Coordinates of C-alpha atoms (C1' of nucleotides) in Angstrom, one line a residue:
Chain A
M1 CA 106.8 132.6 51.2
N2 CA 106.9 136.4 50.0
K3 CA 109.9 138.1 51.0
K4 CA 108.7 140.8 52.0
I5 CA 106.9 139.4 54.1
V6 CA 109.1 138.6 56.0
I7 CA 112.3 141.6 56.3
K8 CA 108.9 142.9 57.6
T9 CA 108.7 140.5 60.3
L10 CA 112.5 140.9 61.3
E11 CA 111.7 144.8 61.1
K12 CA 109.2 144.2 63.7
I13 CA 111.3 142.1 65.3
A14 CA 113.7 144.7 66.6
L15 CA 110.9 147.0 67.2
L16 CA 109.1 145.7 69.4
L17 CA 112.5 144.7 71.4
E18 CA 113.9 147.6 71.5
L19 CA 110.5 148.5 73.4
Q20 CA 111.8 146.2 75.4
G21 CA 114.6 147.3 76.3
E22 CA 117.1 145.6 75.0
N23 CA 120.2 145.0 73.6
P24 CA 121.0 147.9 71.0
F25 CA 123.6 144.8 68.9
K26 CA 120.7 142.6 69.6
I27 CA 117.7 145.0 67.8
S28 CA 120.3 146.5 65.5
A29 CA 121.2 142.8 64.2
F30 CA 117.3 141.3 63.4
R31 CA 117.9 144.6 61.5
K32 CA 121.2 144.3 59.5
A33 CA 119.5 141.1 58.7
A34 CA 115.5 142.3 57.3
N35 CA 118.8 144.5 55.6
A36 CA 121.3 141.8 53.9
L37 CA 117.3 139.5 52.5
E38 CA 116.7 143.5 50.8
L39 CA 119.7 144.1 49.2
D40 CA 120.0 140.3 48.4
E41 CA 118.4 140.2 44.4
R42 CA 117.8 136.5 44.8
S43 CA 114.0 135.9 45.8
L44 CA 113.1 133.4 49.0
A45 CA 113.5 130.1 46.9
E46 CA 116.5 130.7 45.1
I47 CA 118.2 130.8 48.2
E48 CA 120.1 127.9 49.4
D49 CA 121.7 128.6 52.4
I50 CA 120.5 131.6 54.1
T51 CA 123.2 131.6 57.1
A52 CA 125.8 131.7 54.1
I53 CA 124.4 135.6 54.4
K54 CA 126.2 137.7 55.9
G55 CA 124.1 139.2 58.6
I56 CA 122.0 136.0 58.9
G57 CA 123.4 134.0 61.6
K58 CA 121.4 130.8 63.8
G59 CA 119.0 132.8 65.3
T60 CA 117.4 135.5 62.5
A61 CA 117.4 132.0 60.0
A62 CA 115.1 130.4 62.3
V63 CA 112.8 133.6 62.6
I64 CA 112.9 132.8 58.2
H65 CA 112.8 129.6 58.0
E66 CA 109.5 128.9 60.9
L67 CA 108.5 131.8 58.3
I68 CA 109.1 130.4 54.6
E69 CA 107.1 126.4 56.9
K70 CA 104.4 128.0 59.0
G71 CA 103.9 131.3 57.6
E72 CA 104.4 133.2 61.5
S73 CA 106.6 133.5 63.4
S74 CA 106.3 132.2 67.3
Q75 CA 109.0 134.4 67.8
L76 CA 106.7 137.8 67.2
R77 CA 104.3 136.3 68.3
E78 CA 105.2 136.6 71.6
L79 CA 106.5 139.4 71.6
E80 CA 103.8 141.0 71.0
E81 CA 102.0 139.7 73.7
A82 CA 104.4 141.1 76.2
V83 CA 104.7 144.5 74.3
P84 CA 101.9 146.9 74.0
K85 CA 100.7 148.1 70.9
G86 CA 99.8 151.5 71.9
L87 CA 104.3 152.3 72.8
I88 CA 105.0 151.8 69.4
P89 CA 103.6 154.9 68.2
L90 CA 105.6 156.8 71.0
L91 CA 109.2 155.7 69.8
K92 CA 108.3 158.9 67.1
L93 CA 107.7 161.1 70.4
P94 CA 111.4 163.0 70.0
G95 CA 113.1 162.1 73.6
L96 CA 111.7 159.0 74.2
G97 CA 113.7 155.7 72.7
G98 CA 112.8 151.7 73.3
K99 CA 114.9 151.7 76.5
K100 CA 112.7 154.9 78.4
L101 CA 110.0 153.5 77.3
A102 CA 110.6 150.0 78.5
K103 CA 111.0 152.3 81.7
L104 CA 108.4 153.6 81.9
Y105 CA 106.1 150.7 80.8
S106 CA 107.5 148.3 83.6
E107 CA 107.2 151.1 86.9
L108 CA 103.8 152.9 85.1
G109 CA 101.9 150.9 83.3
I110 CA 102.4 153.8 80.4
D111 CA 101.0 152.2 77.0
S112 CA 99.7 154.7 75.4
A113 CA 99.7 158.7 74.3
E114 CA 96.6 159.3 77.1
K115 CA 98.3 157.8 80.1
L116 CA 101.8 160.0 78.9
K117 CA 99.6 163.2 79.5
E118 CA 98.1 162.1 82.9
A119 CA 101.8 160.5 84.4
C120 CA 103.4 163.4 83.0
E121 CA 100.6 166.0 85.4
T122 CA 100.5 164.2 87.9
H123 CA 104.4 164.6 88.0
A124 CA 105.0 160.2 88.3
I125 CA 107.6 160.7 85.9
Q126 CA 109.5 163.0 87.6
K127 CA 110.2 160.8 90.1
L128 CA 111.9 157.7 88.1
A129 CA 115.1 158.3 88.3
G130 CA 116.8 159.1 84.6
F131 CA 113.3 161.0 84.4
G132 CA 113.6 164.5 85.6
P133 CA 111.2 167.7 86.1
K134 CA 111.9 168.3 82.3
S135 CA 111.2 164.9 80.8
E136 CA 107.5 166.0 82.2
E137 CA 107.6 169.3 80.5
K138 CA 109.6 168.5 77.5
I139 CA 106.5 165.0 76.9
L140 CA 104.3 167.5 77.7
K141 CA 105.0 169.8 74.6
E142 CA 105.7 166.9 72.1
L143 CA 102.5 165.3 72.7
E144 CA 100.6 169.0 72.4
H145 CA 101.5 168.3 68.7
F146 CA 101.7 164.6 68.5
G147 CA 100.7 163.7 65.4
E148 CA 101.1 167.1 63.4
R149 CA 103.4 167.5 61.8
K150 CA 104.2 165.3 58.9
E151 CA 106.8 162.0 59.3
R152 CA 108.5 162.2 56.1
L153 CA 108.1 165.4 53.5
P154 CA 108.6 165.0 49.6
I155 CA 111.6 167.2 47.8
W156 CA 109.8 168.7 45.8
Y157 CA 108.1 171.2 48.9
L158 CA 111.7 171.2 50.1
Q159 CA 113.2 172.1 47.2
T160 CA 111.7 175.7 47.4
V161 CA 112.1 175.9 51.6
V162 CA 116.2 175.0 50.3
V163 CA 116.4 177.4 48.3
D164 CA 114.5 180.1 50.7
I165 CA 118.0 179.5 53.1
H166 CA 120.2 179.2 50.3
N167 CA 119.7 182.9 49.6
T168 CA 119.4 183.2 53.3
L169 CA 122.5 182.0 53.5
L170 CA 124.0 184.0 51.4
E171 CA 123.2 186.5 52.2
I172 CA 125.6 186.3 55.9
T173 CA 128.2 187.0 55.8
E174 CA 130.8 185.4 58.5
I175 CA 129.6 182.0 56.7
Q176 CA 132.7 181.3 54.4
K177 CA 131.6 178.3 52.3
F178 CA 127.4 176.1 52.4
S179 CA 126.0 173.2 51.0
V180 CA 123.2 171.2 51.6
A181 CA 123.5 168.1 53.1
G182 CA 121.9 164.6 53.6
S183 CA 118.8 162.7 52.4
F184 CA 117.9 165.9 50.0
R185 CA 121.4 166.4 48.7
R186 CA 121.1 162.4 47.8
V187 CA 117.9 162.9 46.1
S188 CA 115.7 161.4 48.2
E189 CA 112.3 161.7 47.0
M190 CA 111.1 162.0 50.2
S191 CA 112.8 163.8 53.7
K192 CA 111.8 163.7 57.3
D193 CA 114.2 166.9 57.7
I194 CA 116.7 169.8 56.3
D195 CA 120.5 169.0 56.5
F196 CA 122.4 172.2 55.6
I197 CA 127.1 171.5 56.2
V198 CA 127.7 175.9 57.3
A199 CA 131.4 176.9 57.6
T200 CA 132.4 179.9 59.7
A201 CA 134.9 181.6 61.9
Q202 CA 132.4 182.8 63.3
P203 CA 129.6 180.6 64.8
D204 CA 127.6 182.7 67.3
K205 CA 127.6 185.5 65.3
V206 CA 126.2 182.9 62.5
K207 CA 123.9 182.2 65.2
E208 CA 122.1 184.9 65.9
Q209 CA 122.1 185.5 62.4
L210 CA 119.9 182.6 61.6
L211 CA 117.5 183.2 64.5
E212 CA 117.2 186.5 62.9
K213 CA 116.4 185.9 59.5
L214 CA 114.5 182.5 59.1
T215 CA 110.8 182.2 60.0
I216 CA 111.5 180.2 62.5
K217 CA 107.9 177.9 63.8
E218 CA 110.8 177.2 66.9
V219 CA 114.0 176.6 68.3
I220 CA 114.9 173.1 69.3
A221 CA 118.7 173.4 70.1
A222 CA 121.0 176.3 69.6
G223 CA 124.4 175.1 70.6
D224 CA 127.8 175.9 69.7
T225 CA 128.3 173.0 66.4
K226 CA 124.5 172.6 65.7
V227 CA 121.6 174.6 65.7
S228 CA 118.0 172.7 64.6
V229 CA 114.6 174.5 64.4
I230 CA 111.5 173.9 62.9
I231 CA 110.4 176.4 59.8
D232 CA 107.3 177.5 59.0
G233 CA 104.9 177.3 55.7
E234 CA 102.7 175.7 54.5
D235 CA 104.4 172.5 55.5
Q236 CA 106.6 172.1 59.6
V237 CA 109.8 171.4 58.4
S238 CA 113.0 170.5 60.5
V239 CA 116.0 172.2 59.4
D240 CA 119.5 171.9 61.3
F241 CA 122.3 173.9 61.1
R242 CA 125.4 172.2 61.3
L243 CA 128.5 174.6 62.3
V244 CA 131.7 173.4 61.6
A245 CA 135.4 175.1 61.1
E246 CA 136.0 175.4 57.5
K247 CA 139.6 173.1 57.2
E248 CA 136.0 170.4 57.9
F249 CA 133.8 171.2 56.7
A250 CA 134.1 168.5 53.6
T251 CA 134.7 166.1 56.4
A252 CA 131.3 167.7 58.0
L253 CA 129.7 167.1 54.4
H254 CA 130.8 164.1 53.8
H255 CA 129.2 162.7 57.4
F256 CA 126.2 164.2 56.8
T257 CA 125.4 163.3 53.9
G258 CA 125.1 160.1 54.9
S259 CA 123.6 158.1 54.5
K260 CA 123.5 156.3 57.2
D261 CA 124.8 152.7 56.2
H262 CA 127.3 154.6 53.6
N263 CA 129.1 156.2 56.4
V264 CA 128.6 152.2 58.6
R265 CA 130.9 150.8 55.5
M266 CA 133.3 153.8 54.9
R267 CA 133.9 153.7 58.5
Q268 CA 134.3 150.1 57.9
L269 CA 137.4 150.7 55.4
A270 CA 139.2 153.5 57.3
K271 CA 139.1 151.1 60.4
E272 CA 141.3 148.3 58.6
Q273 CA 143.1 151.2 57.6
G274 CA 143.9 152.0 60.9
K275 CA 142.6 155.1 60.7
K276 CA 138.9 156.9 62.5
I277 CA 136.5 158.9 59.9
S278 CA 133.9 161.6 61.8
E279 CA 133.1 164.5 60.1
Y280 CA 135.9 166.2 61.7
G281 CA 138.5 164.4 59.7
V282 CA 140.5 161.1 59.5
E283 CA 142.3 160.2 62.6
Q284 CA 144.8 158.7 61.2
P285 CA 147.1 156.0 63.0
D286 CA 149.2 157.8 64.9
G287 CA 147.2 160.3 66.2
T288 CA 146.6 163.3 63.8
I289 CA 144.3 164.1 62.3
L290 CA 143.6 164.7 58.3
T291 CA 141.2 167.0 56.7
F292 CA 140.7 167.5 52.7
D293 CA 140.0 170.9 51.1
S294 CA 136.7 168.3 49.3
E295 CA 134.9 165.1 48.5
E296 CA 136.9 164.3 46.1
Q297 CA 139.9 164.2 48.3
F298 CA 138.8 162.2 51.4
F299 CA 137.3 159.4 48.7
A300 CA 141.2 160.3 46.6
H301 CA 142.4 159.3 50.3
F302 CA 140.5 155.8 50.8
D303 CA 142.1 155.0 47.2
L304 CA 138.4 155.8 45.8
P305 CA 137.0 157.7 42.9
F306 CA 134.5 160.0 43.9
I307 CA 131.3 158.5 45.1
P308 CA 128.1 161.3 43.7
P309 CA 125.8 161.1 47.2
T310 CA 123.4 160.1 45.0
V311 CA 123.9 157.1 44.8
R312 CA 125.5 156.9 48.4
E313 CA 123.0 154.5 49.5
S314 CA 123.5 151.0 50.6
G315 CA 126.7 150.6 51.4
K316 CA 127.3 148.2 47.7
E317 CA 128.1 151.4 46.3
L318 CA 131.3 150.4 46.7
E319 CA 132.0 146.9 44.8
R320 CA 130.6 149.0 42.0
L321 CA 133.1 151.7 42.0
N322 CA 133.6 150.3 37.8
E323 CA 130.6 151.7 37.0
L324 CA 130.7 154.9 38.5
D325 CA 132.4 156.8 35.2
D326 CA 129.1 154.9 32.9
L327 CA 126.5 157.1 35.0
V328 CA 124.1 159.4 33.9
T329 CA 124.9 162.8 34.7
L330 CA 123.4 165.6 33.2
E331 CA 127.0 167.5 31.3
S332 CA 126.1 163.3 29.2
I333 CA 122.4 165.4 28.3
I334 CA 122.9 166.0 25.3
S335 CA 118.2 166.6 24.9
D336 CA 115.0 167.0 25.5
L337 CA 112.4 165.2 23.8
H338 CA 109.1 166.5 26.5
M339 CA 108.0 169.8 26.5
H340 CA 104.6 172.6 25.6
T341 CA 105.0 175.8 24.7
T342 CA 101.9 178.7 24.1
W343 CA 100.2 176.8 21.7
S344 CA 99.2 174.6 24.4
D345 CA 99.7 175.0 28.1
G346 CA 102.8 176.1 27.8
A347 CA 104.5 180.0 28.6
H348 CA 106.7 180.6 26.4
T349 CA 106.8 179.8 22.9
V350 CA 108.1 177.7 19.9
R351 CA 111.4 180.2 20.3
E352 CA 112.0 181.0 22.7
M353 CA 111.6 177.0 23.9
G354 CA 113.5 175.8 21.3
E355 CA 116.8 179.1 22.1
A356 CA 116.4 177.9 25.5
L357 CA 117.6 174.3 24.4
I358 CA 120.3 176.3 22.7
S359 CA 121.7 177.9 25.3
R360 CA 121.6 174.5 27.2
G361 CA 124.1 173.1 25.6
Y362 CA 121.7 170.3 23.8
T363 CA 122.4 169.6 19.9
H364 CA 118.3 169.0 19.1
G365 CA 115.1 168.6 21.2
V366 CA 111.4 167.6 20.6
I367 CA 108.1 170.5 20.6
T368 CA 105.5 168.2 22.3
D369 CA 102.4 169.7 23.2
H370 CA 98.9 168.6 24.0
S371 CA 96.5 167.2 21.6
Q372 CA 93.3 167.7 21.4
Y373 CA 91.1 165.6 24.3
L374 CA 93.0 167.6 27.0
K375 CA 90.6 170.9 26.5
V376 CA 91.3 172.7 30.0
A377 CA 95.4 172.2 28.4
N378 CA 94.6 173.6 25.3
G379 CA 95.5 170.7 23.6
L380 CA 96.3 171.1 19.5
T381 CA 93.4 169.5 16.7
P382 CA 95.4 168.4 13.9
E383 CA 95.0 171.5 12.0
R384 CA 96.3 173.5 14.3
L385 CA 99.5 170.3 14.7
R386 CA 100.3 171.8 11.6
K387 CA 100.6 174.4 11.6
Q388 CA 102.6 174.5 14.3
R389 CA 105.0 172.3 12.8
L390 CA 105.1 175.4 9.9
E391 CA 106.4 177.0 12.5
I392 CA 109.1 174.1 14.7
F393 CA 110.5 174.1 10.1
E394 CA 110.9 178.1 10.5
F395 CA 112.6 177.6 13.3
N396 CA 115.2 174.9 11.7
E397 CA 116.0 177.1 8.9
T398 CA 116.9 180.3 10.8
H399 CA 118.6 178.3 14.1
P400 CA 121.2 175.5 11.7
N401 CA 123.1 173.8 13.9
F402 CA 120.3 172.8 16.4
T403 CA 117.3 170.6 15.7
L404 CA 114.2 170.4 16.9
Y405 CA 111.7 167.7 16.0
A406 CA 107.8 168.6 15.4
G407 CA 105.4 165.7 18.8
T408 CA 103.2 165.3 20.7
E409 CA 101.9 165.0 24.0
M410 CA 98.7 163.1 23.0
D411 CA 96.6 160.8 25.8
I412 CA 95.1 158.4 25.7
L413 CA 91.2 157.8 25.8
P414 CA 90.0 156.8 28.4
D415 CA 87.9 154.2 26.2
A416 CA 92.3 153.2 25.1
T417 CA 91.3 154.7 21.4
L418 CA 94.1 157.1 21.0
D419 CA 93.7 161.3 20.7
Y420 CA 95.2 161.1 17.0
D421 CA 94.6 159.0 14.1
D422 CA 97.7 157.0 12.6
D423 CA 98.0 159.5 10.1
V424 CA 98.5 161.8 11.9
M425 CA 101.0 160.3 13.9
K426 CA 103.6 160.0 11.1
E427 CA 103.6 163.3 9.5
L428 CA 105.5 163.7 13.4
D429 CA 108.6 163.0 14.4
F430 CA 108.2 162.1 18.2
V431 CA 105.4 160.7 19.6
I432 CA 104.4 160.4 22.9
A433 CA 101.8 159.1 24.5
S434 CA 100.3 159.1 27.9
I435 CA 97.0 159.0 30.7
H436 CA 95.7 162.4 32.1
S437 CA 92.3 160.7 33.0
S438 CA 90.2 157.4 34.2
F439 CA 93.0 156.9 37.1
S440 CA 91.1 154.7 39.1
Q441 CA 89.9 152.7 36.0
P442 CA 90.7 148.8 37.2
Q443 CA 94.3 147.6 35.9
E444 CA 93.1 145.8 33.3
K445 CA 92.2 148.7 31.8
I446 CA 94.5 151.6 32.3
M447 CA 96.8 148.2 30.9
E448 CA 94.2 147.9 27.2
R449 CA 95.2 151.6 27.4
L450 CA 98.7 151.0 27.6
Y451 CA 98.4 148.3 24.7
N452 CA 96.9 150.2 22.4
A453 CA 99.8 152.6 22.9
I454 CA 102.6 150.8 23.2
Q455 CA 101.8 148.8 19.9
N456 CA 101.0 151.5 17.7
P457 CA 104.0 151.6 14.9
Y458 CA 103.8 155.8 15.3
V459 CA 104.5 156.1 18.9
H460 CA 108.2 156.0 20.6
M461 CA 107.6 156.9 24.0
I462 CA 104.3 156.5 27.3
A463 CA 104.9 159.3 29.1
H464 CA 105.3 159.9 33.3
P465 CA 103.9 155.9 32.8
T466 CA 102.0 155.6 36.5
G467 CA 101.4 158.9 36.4
R468 CA 102.3 159.5 39.7
I469 CA 103.1 162.9 42.4
I470 CA 105.6 162.1 44.9
G471 CA 103.3 162.0 48.4
Q472 CA 99.9 162.8 46.7
R473 CA 98.3 160.8 44.8
E474 CA 99.2 157.0 43.5
G475 CA 98.5 157.7 39.7
Y476 CA 96.6 155.1 37.7
N477 CA 98.5 152.1 39.1
P478 CA 99.9 150.3 36.0
D479 CA 101.1 146.8 35.9
I480 CA 104.3 148.4 34.9
P481 CA 106.6 145.2 35.1
Q482 CA 104.0 144.1 31.6
L483 CA 104.8 147.7 30.3
I484 CA 108.3 146.9 31.2
K485 CA 108.1 143.6 28.8
W486 CA 106.5 145.5 26.5
A487 CA 108.5 147.9 26.3
S488 CA 111.1 145.4 24.5
E489 CA 109.2 144.0 22.5
Y490 CA 108.3 146.5 20.8
G491 CA 111.7 147.9 20.6
K492 CA 109.2 151.6 23.0
I493 CA 110.9 154.5 25.1
L494 CA 109.4 154.4 28.5
E495 CA 110.2 158.4 30.3
L496 CA 111.6 159.3 33.9
N497 CA 110.0 161.8 33.9
A498 CA 112.3 164.7 35.7
N499 CA 109.5 167.4 36.8
P500 CA 110.3 167.0 40.9
F501 CA 106.0 166.4 41.8
R502 CA 106.7 163.4 39.4
L503 CA 109.9 161.3 39.0
D504 CA 107.9 158.4 37.2
L505 CA 109.0 155.6 36.4
C506 CA 110.7 155.9 40.4
I507 CA 114.1 154.1 40.7
E508 CA 112.8 150.0 40.9
H509 CA 111.4 150.5 37.6
L510 CA 114.1 152.3 36.0
V511 CA 116.0 149.3 37.8
M512 CA 113.7 146.7 36.2
A513 CA 113.2 148.8 32.9
M514 CA 118.1 148.5 32.5
E515 CA 118.4 145.5 32.7
L516 CA 115.4 145.2 29.5
N517 CA 117.7 147.3 28.0
V518 CA 115.1 149.4 27.5
P519 CA 116.1 153.0 26.6
I520 CA 114.7 155.6 29.5
A521 CA 113.9 159.6 28.1
I522 CA 114.4 161.2 30.5
N523 CA 112.4 164.8 30.0
T524 CA 111.4 167.6 31.9
D525 CA 107.9 167.9 30.2
A526 CA 108.3 171.9 31.0
H527 CA 105.3 174.5 30.7
A528 CA 108.1 176.5 31.3
I529 CA 111.5 177.5 30.5
E530 CA 112.8 178.0 34.1
Q531 CA 110.7 174.3 33.8
L532 CA 114.2 173.3 31.5
L533 CA 116.1 173.4 34.8
F534 CA 114.6 169.8 36.6
M535 CA 117.1 168.1 33.9
G536 CA 118.9 168.2 36.8
I537 CA 117.2 166.5 39.8
G538 CA 116.0 164.1 36.4
T539 CA 120.0 163.0 35.9
K540 CA 120.2 162.9 40.0
Y541 CA 117.4 160.9 40.3
A542 CA 118.5 158.8 37.8
Q543 CA 121.5 158.0 39.1
K544 CA 120.4 156.7 42.0
A545 CA 118.8 153.4 39.7
W546 CA 122.6 153.6 38.3
L547 CA 121.2 153.9 35.2
L548 CA 123.8 154.6 32.3
K549 CA 124.3 156.8 29.3
D550 CA 124.2 154.6 26.8
L551 CA 121.1 154.1 27.8
V552 CA 119.0 157.3 27.7
V553 CA 117.4 158.7 24.8
N554 CA 118.9 162.3 25.5
T555 CA 122.6 160.7 25.3
W556 CA 122.5 160.1 22.3
S557 CA 123.3 162.1 18.6
K558 CA 120.9 163.9 16.5
E559 CA 122.0 160.8 14.3
Q560 CA 121.3 158.2 16.6
F561 CA 118.3 159.1 17.4
E562 CA 117.2 159.6 14.9
T563 CA 117.1 156.3 13.5
F564 CA 115.8 155.6 15.9
I565 CA 112.5 157.3 15.5
R566 CA 112.4 156.7 11.3
K567 CA 112.7 153.0 12.2
N568 CA 108.9 152.4 11.6
K569 CA 108.2 154.6 8.9
Chain B
dG1 C1' 122.0 138.5 67.3
dC2 C1' 126.1 138.3 64.8
dC3 C1' 130.7 137.5 63.7
dG4 C1' 135.4 136.8 63.3
dT5 C1' 140.2 135.3 64.9
dT6 C1' 145.7 136.2 67.1
dT7 C1' 138.0 131.4 67.2
dT8 C1' 133.9 131.1 71.6
dC9 C1' 134.1 135.3 73.3
dG10 C1' 134.2 140.5 73.3
dG11 C1' 133.0 144.4 69.8
dC12 C1' 130.4 145.2 67.3
dC13 C1' 130.4 153.2 63.0
dC14 C1' 131.6 158.2 65.6
dG15 C1' 130.6 161.3 68.6
dA16 C1' 127.0 165.6 69.9
dC17 C1' 123.4 167.1 72.2
dT18 C1' 119.9 166.3 77.1
dG19 C1' 119.1 165.7 81.2
dT20 C1' 120.3 163.6 84.3
dT21 C1' 123.9 162.8 86.9
dT22 C1' 128.5 164.7 89.7
dT23 C1' 130.6 160.8 85.7
dC24 C1' 126.7 159.3 82.6
dA25 C1' 123.2 157.0 80.1
dG26 C1' 120.0 157.3 76.7
dT27 C1' 118.1 159.3 72.7
dC28 C1' 119.4 161.2 68.2
dG29 C1' 121.5 161.5 63.2

DNA sequence: GCCGTTTTCGGCCCGACTGTTTTCAGTCG
């Protein structure tokens, strides 16, 4: 039995119990059991006593055992018979939870969006206890846009919205300080909404200005402590602003950065000490409320080191405190190994890119323009590649404390051959191989292409190994565990492409690579100087996989890097 | 439903907001 199926079944049971208006603690018990199973690294077969796992007891264990033995769950089947399928999507309507939907179904037989609409229009709903005219209005309004708005938006889109809002907040003089919070601050690939924490002594003035200055499609709520709006744009994004007093800023920032599981864990910890955490501060056993100047101080109050937002996820981060110092950070990065110039499809020259690297405090970098196959990107023929190398040598002569290496981002062709001959590659310092074509080939063919690249002695690294664009395209579906094994076997680097559209390899794969000690290079793939900034998001994303400095090629000294790139020459 | 214990019941993270109420339930993050 596949563990994923078990997890999904437990979650499904929770969802259906919710729609029966069950006891919320019972519902969350099923979710906790699913979560506990997910966080346990063992496979189902490896787990001897399932009830030994915290969060799994008699009831949930029975479901799991039945799944293993019979391949299905009778509890789930019974629930599916009792709860109409049509109710599940209705849970997404804001304001309608399990209890209300259960009531609407049992009293009025509502089990679809159509019936719900009809019941609102005939005013059947306001007759129910707990509902009123406003409920009907609100439901009708929500039904209009039902399914229209995207549920989660990718980080690369949200980033543009965050930057716009950031600039707007800078203009509001009544704001003392502010920060983005929520899953965006934790560098999640996709987020449902954006949260901002705003410290101010004049919340009504700030509220007024927010509503005036932002490009708002709809105001959801505008209270004294919370302003919630839909920002208009290519996609519509829900944004919450929490208005707090300056002294509450640190605890509010922590609270609204989450994750939910991290907060739960922190509160449990506080409770063990007789304290109580809320967004307003930490209540002491004697009832006084402490506030903090920074999140660092907040953590220090619980004898914890600063836990970066990126790893505040499952709550298990509190058990991995000893690893925090060794996590890769932007400060530990001293090189970028993948970038383009005007020689192919970049916006800046070799000299401009090189000097930009120097001003970032790096000690070395690699110029890696596209190869000849990629005609649309003005890929380089071997002749042009040699000419470019002269330009790189020249740069190095005039910049003695920095080294620019000559490299390429070479295409792996659809027929699985490489775009340059070995003789051409041999002349280069660093060879990246990557796939930019024929994404829809069967997996065997894709793997044949990747294998040919990775076993070639002159290839150092595979770039953006899956080719995905977050929230938009899956990529070419390679067998990544296999690729990681090859990388380990042939001593090659795999890339974490830091471009926010890509973030490729993803977290799960980075964890696998780390287990086999495969070196990872975090690269911006910059096509312009400004994109060198992607290194920030790349390192933060890497932290989410608990990637350690030593395994990240960009933290290696020039000498270490040279030893690596020359070993096959 | 799960857990822990001052062990077999009582609490489970905490608070804001909304719309319904007239003291609160449900939803949400």
